[in-house]
Coordinates of C-alpha atoms in Angstrom, one line a residue:
Chain A
M1 CA 0.0 -0.1 0.0
G2 CA 1.5 3.3 -1.0
F3 CA 1.5 6.4 1.2
D4 CA -0.4 9.5 0.3
Q5 CA 1.8 12.6 -0.3
L6 CA 2.2 14.9 2.6
D7 CA 1.0 18.5 2.0
P8 CA 4.3 20.2 1.4
L9 CA 2.8 23.5 2.8
L10 CA 2.3 21.8 6.1
H11 CA 5.3 19.5 6.3
S12 CA 7.6 22.1 7.3
Q13 CA 8.5 22.8 11.0
L14 CA 7.5 26.4 11.5
R15 CA 4.4 26.3 9.2
L16 CA 3.1 23.2 11.0
A17 CA 3.7 24.9 14.4
V18 CA 1.7 28.0 13.3
M19 CA -1.1 25.8 11.9
S20 CA -1.1 23.6 15.1
L21 CA -1.3 26.7 17.3
L22 CA -4.2 28.3 15.4
I23 CA -6.2 25.0 15.2
S24 CA -6.6 25.3 18.9
V25 CA -7.7 28.9 19.3
E26 CA -10.2 31.3 17.6
S27 CA -7.5 33.7 16.5
A28 CA -4.0 34.7 17.6
D29 CA -1.7 37.8 17.5
F30 CA 1.5 37.8 15.5
V31 CA 3.4 38.5 18.6
Y32 CA 1.9 35.6 20.5
I33 CA 2.6 33.1 17.5
K34 CA 6.2 34.4 17.4
E35 CA 6.7 33.8 21.2
Q36 CA 5.1 30.3 21.2
T37 CA 7.0 29.1 18.2
E38 CA 10.3 30.8 19.3
S39 CA 10.8 32.1 15.7
T40 CA 12.2 35.3 14.2
A41 CA 9.7 37.9 13.0
G42 CA 11.2 37.8 9.4
N43 CA 10.9 34.1 9.0
L44 CA 7.5 33.9 10.6
S45 CA 6.3 36.6 8.4
V46 CA 7.3 34.7 5.3
Q47 CA 5.8 31.5 6.4
I48 CA 2.6 33.2 7.4
D49 CA 2.4 34.8 4.0
K50 CA 2.6 31.4 2.3
L51 CA -0.2 30.0 4.6
S52 CA -2.2 33.0 3.8
T53 CA -1.7 32.8 0.0
A54 CA -2.8 29.1 0.1
G55 CA -5.9 30.0 1.8
Y56 CA -5.1 28.1 5.0
I57 CA -5.3 31.1 7.3
E58 CA -6.8 34.5 7.3
V59 CA -4.7 37.5 8.2
T60 CA -6.0 40.7 9.4
K61 CA -3.8 43.9 9.8
Q62 CA -5.1 46.7 11.9
F63 CA -3.5 49.5 13.8
E64 CA -4.0 49.9 17.5
G65 CA -3.1 53.5 18.1
K66 CA 0.1 53.8 16.2
K67 CA 1.1 50.1 16.6
P68 CA 0.4 47.7 13.9
K69 CA -1.5 44.6 15.0
T70 CA -1.6 41.5 12.9
T71 CA -4.1 38.8 13.8
C72 CA -4.1 35.3 12.3
K73 CA -7.1 32.9 12.1
I74 CA -7.2 29.5 10.6
T75 CA -9.9 29.1 7.7
S76 CA -12.1 26.1 7.0
K77 CA -9.7 25.1 4.2
G78 CA -6.8 25.3 6.6
I79 CA -8.7 23.1 9.1
T80 CA -9.4 20.5 6.3
A81 CA -5.8 20.5 5.1
F82 CA -4.5 20.1 8.8
E83 CA -6.9 17.1 9.3
T84 CA -5.8 15.5 6.1
Y85 CA -2.2 16.1 7.0
V86 CA -2.7 14.3 10.5
K87 CA -4.4 11.4 8.8
T88 CA -1.6 11.1 6.3
I89 CA 1.0 11.3 9.1
Q90 CA -0.8 8.5 10.8
Q91 CA -0.4 6.2 7.8
Y92 CA 3.3 6.8 8.0
L93 CA 3.4 6.1 11.7
K94 CA 1.4 2.8 11.6
P95 CA 3.6 -0.3 12.4
Chain B
M1 CA 12.5 27.6 15.0
E2 CA 13.6 27.1 11.5
E3 CA 11.7 26.3 8.4
K4 CA 12.9 22.8 7.6
E5 CA 11.8 19.4 6.6
I6 CA 10.8 17.1 9.5
S7 CA 10.1 13.4 9.9
P8 CA 6.5 12.2 10.6
E9 CA 7.4 11.4 14.2
E10 CA 8.9 14.8 14.8
S11 CA 5.8 16.3 13.1
L12 CA 3.3 14.5 15.4
K13 CA 5.4 15.7 18.4
L14 CA 5.3 19.3 17.2
I15 CA 1.6 19.3 16.8
Q16 CA 1.0 17.9 20.3
S17 CA 3.3 20.4 21.8
M18 CA 1.8 23.4 20.1
I19 CA -1.8 22.3 20.8
G20 CA -0.6 21.8 24.5
K21 CA 0.7 25.3 24.5
A22 CA -2.3 26.9 23.2
R23 CA -4.6 25.0 25.7
R24 CA -2.7 25.9 28.6
Q25 CA -3.5 29.5 28.1
Y26 CA -6.3 30.8 30.3
S27 CA -7.1 34.3 31.4
D28 CA -7.2 35.5 35.0
N29 CA -10.8 36.6 35.4
S30 CA -10.6 37.0 39.1
I31 CA -11.3 40.7 38.8
F32 CA -14.9 40.2 37.7
F33 CA -15.6 37.9 40.7
L34 CA -14.1 40.3 43.1
L35 CA -15.9 43.3 41.6
W36 CA -19.3 41.4 41.8
G37 CA -18.5 39.8 45.0
W38 CA -17.9 43.1 46.8
I39 CA -20.8 44.9 45.1
V40 CA -23.4 42.2 46.0
L41 CA -22.0 41.9 49.5
V42 CA -22.1 45.6 50.3
A43 CA -25.5 45.9 48.6
S44 CA -27.1 42.9 50.4
L45 CA -25.8 43.8 53.8
T46 CA -26.8 47.4 53.3
H47 CA -30.3 46.2 52.4
Y48 CA -30.6 43.9 55.5
Y49 CA -29.3 46.7 57.8
L50 CA -31.7 49.4 56.4
A51 CA -34.7 47.1 56.4
V52 CA -34.2 45.6 59.8
Y53 CA -32.6 48.4 61.9
T54 CA -34.0 51.7 60.4
S55 CA -37.2 53.0 59.0
F56 CA -35.5 54.0 55.7
E57 CA -38.1 53.6 53.0
D58 CA -35.9 52.4 50.2
P59 CA -33.6 49.6 51.8
Y60 CA -32.7 48.4 48.3
I61 CA -30.8 51.6 47.5
G62 CA -27.5 49.8 47.6
W63 CA -28.5 47.7 44.7
S64 CA -27.9 50.7 42.4
L65 CA -24.3 49.7 42.8
T66 CA -24.9 47.0 40.2
L67 CA -25.3 49.6 37.5
V68 CA -21.7 50.8 38.3
G69 CA -20.7 47.1 38.2
A70 CA -22.4 46.6 34.8
V71 CA -20.6 49.5 33.3
A72 CA -17.2 48.7 35.0
S73 CA -17.5 45.0 33.8
A74 CA -18.3 46.1 30.2
V75 CA -15.2 48.6 30.1
I76 CA -12.8 46.0 31.9
G77 CA -14.1 43.1 29.5
A78 CA -13.6 45.3 26.4
K79 CA -10.1 46.4 27.5
K80 CA -9.0 42.9 28.3
G81 CA -10.3 41.8 24.9
K82 CA -8.3 44.3 23.1
S83 CA -5.0 43.7 24.8
R84 CA -5.4 39.9 24.7
L85 CA -2.9 38.4 22.2
V86 CA -4.8 35.3 21.8
K87 CA -8.5 34.6 21.7
N88 CA -9.4 31.1 22.7
Y89 CA -12.8 29.4 22.6
M90 CA -12.9 29.1 26.4
D91 CA -12.8 32.9 26.9
K92 CA -15.6 33.2 24.3
M93 CA -17.8 30.6 26.0
Y94 CA -17.0 32.0 29.4
G95 CA -18.1 35.5 28.2
W96 CA -21.3 34.2 26.8
L97 CA -22.1 32.2 29.9
W98 CA -21.8 35.1 32.1
L99 CA -23.6 37.6 29.8
S100 CA -26.5 35.1 29.5
L101 CA -26.6 34.7 33.3
G102 CA -26.4 38.5 33.8
L103 CA -29.4 38.9 31.5
A104 CA -31.3 36.1 33.4
M105 CA -30.5 37.8 36.7
F106 CA -31.7 41.2 35.3
T107 CA -34.9 39.7 34.1
I108 CA -35.8 38.1 37.4
I109 CA -35.1 41.4 39.3
F110 CA -36.9 43.5 36.7
N111 CA -40.0 41.3 37.2
G112 CA -39.4 40.9 41.0
E113 CA -42.8 42.3 41.8
L114 CA -44.4 39.4 39.9
V115 CA -42.6 36.8 42.2
G116 CA -43.3 38.7 45.4
W117 CA -39.8 40.1 45.4
N118 CA -38.5 36.4 46.0
T119 CA -35.5 37.2 43.6
V120 CA -32.7 36.1 45.8
P121 CA -33.1 32.3 45.6
F122 CA -33.2 32.6 41.8
I123 CA -30.1 34.8 41.7
L124 CA -28.4 32.4 43.9
L125 CA -29.2 29.5 41.6
F126 CA -28.1 31.4 38.5
A127 CA -24.8 32.3 40.2
G128 CA -24.3 28.6 41.1
V129 CA -24.7 27.5 37.5
G130 CA -22.1 30.2 36.5
T131 CA -19.6 29.2 39.0
A132 CA -20.2 25.6 38.5
V133 CA -19.5 25.7 34.8
S134 CA -16.6 28.3 35.1
G135 CA -15.1 26.0 37.7
A136 CA -15.3 23.0 35.5
M137 CA -14.0 24.9 32.5
M138 CA -10.8 26.0 34.5
N139 CA -10.7 22.8 36.5
F140 CA -10.7 25.1 39.5
K141 CA -12.0 23.3 42.6
P142 CA -12.7 26.3 44.9
M143 CA -15.2 27.7 42.4
Q144 CA -17.0 24.3 42.1
F145 CA -17.3 24.4 45.9
G146 CA -18.7 27.8 45.6
A147 CA -21.2 26.5 43.2
L148 CA -22.4 24.0 45.8
A149 CA -22.5 26.7 48.3
F150 CA -24.8 28.8 46.0
W151 CA -27.1 25.8 45.4
I152 CA -27.5 25.0 49.1
L153 CA -28.0 28.6 50.1
S154 CA -30.7 28.8 47.2
I155 CA -32.7 25.9 48.7
I156 CA -32.6 27.7 52.2
A157 CA -33.4 31.0 50.7
F158 CA -36.6 29.7 49.2
R159 CA -37.9 29.3 52.8
Q160 CA -36.8 32.6 54.2
S161 CA -38.2 36.2 54.4
E162 CA -36.9 38.8 51.9
N163 CA -34.8 40.4 54.5
D164 CA -33.1 37.2 55.8
Q165 CA -32.6 36.2 52.1
M166 CA -30.2 39.2 52.0
L167 CA -27.9 37.6 54.5
L168 CA -27.8 34.3 52.5
M169 CA -27.0 36.5 49.3
A170 CA -24.0 38.0 51.2
L171 CA -22.9 34.5 52.4
G172 CA -23.2 33.2 48.9
V173 CA -21.0 35.7 47.2
A174 CA -18.5 35.5 50.0
L175 CA -18.1 31.8 49.4
G176 CA -18.9 31.6 45.7
Y177 CA -17.3 34.7 44.2
L178 CA -14.9 36.3 46.8
L179 CA -13.1 33.2 48.1
P180 CA -12.5 31.6 44.9
G181 CA -11.8 35.0 43.3
Y182 CA -8.9 35.8 45.8
I183 CA -7.5 32.2 45.3
M184 CA -7.5 32.7 41.6
K185 CA -5.9 36.0 41.8
A186 CA -3.1 34.6 44.1
N187 CA -2.6 31.5 41.7
S188 CA -2.4 33.7 38.7
K189 CA 0.3 35.9 40.4
K190 CA 2.2 32.8 41.3
H191 CA 2.1 31.1 37.9
G192 CA 2.3 34.3 36.0
V193 CA -0.8 33.9 33.7

């Protein structure tokens, strides 16, 4: 039996970490994601853009006073992709 | 964290650890329990004192403090929501739970005359539901104990006069809001929520 292909967008450490965080919450601030994933702002920004372009997450940019505030939220497409990814991973891990 | 390829095992571990991190986040909501605990304690004791020991015509005057409480809660809630870096489903459920209970309490007080001003037993019951569910959501035993106290006091209150009900109300918020509220505050300071 052949294994299904793992979604290359999710099969990457930082992007998977971001998606795993977002699947458990309603929405999260960029700063929170950066802290929890222990990543650099530059790298995280690039990966968030990739996830957003794929339609896996929704990014909202606002201003709070003079400070920019970026909020990320997982989309239903993202949830489906994440669930498929977990199912595929399980195929790989079955003895 | 780098952007790099990972093995399926590493992948699963990462998912578990991230979900765990997100789940551990819960907000310190003690301020609401302390605010309402003190407001209701002062209002009910004032009511009891004025009704029993004075000939003051409007012993319920102290309850006007609840309006201050409602405004303060709305302002604090909005501020907390804005400064929060992560919105989790628990906070959302928590907010809706207390908003609905607040409306239920308001409804029973607003229609108090129709139930012969026997409002306290109902308020105690509603507060018991709120603290039972909040306590279970946070896995916080003192609040669940408070819920039990509210429930028992409600059963007693149904059998007491309006004035004596005020003492049970005061005892209820002391055990169900203030005590767990102060423990929650101390815990969150210790663990730095």
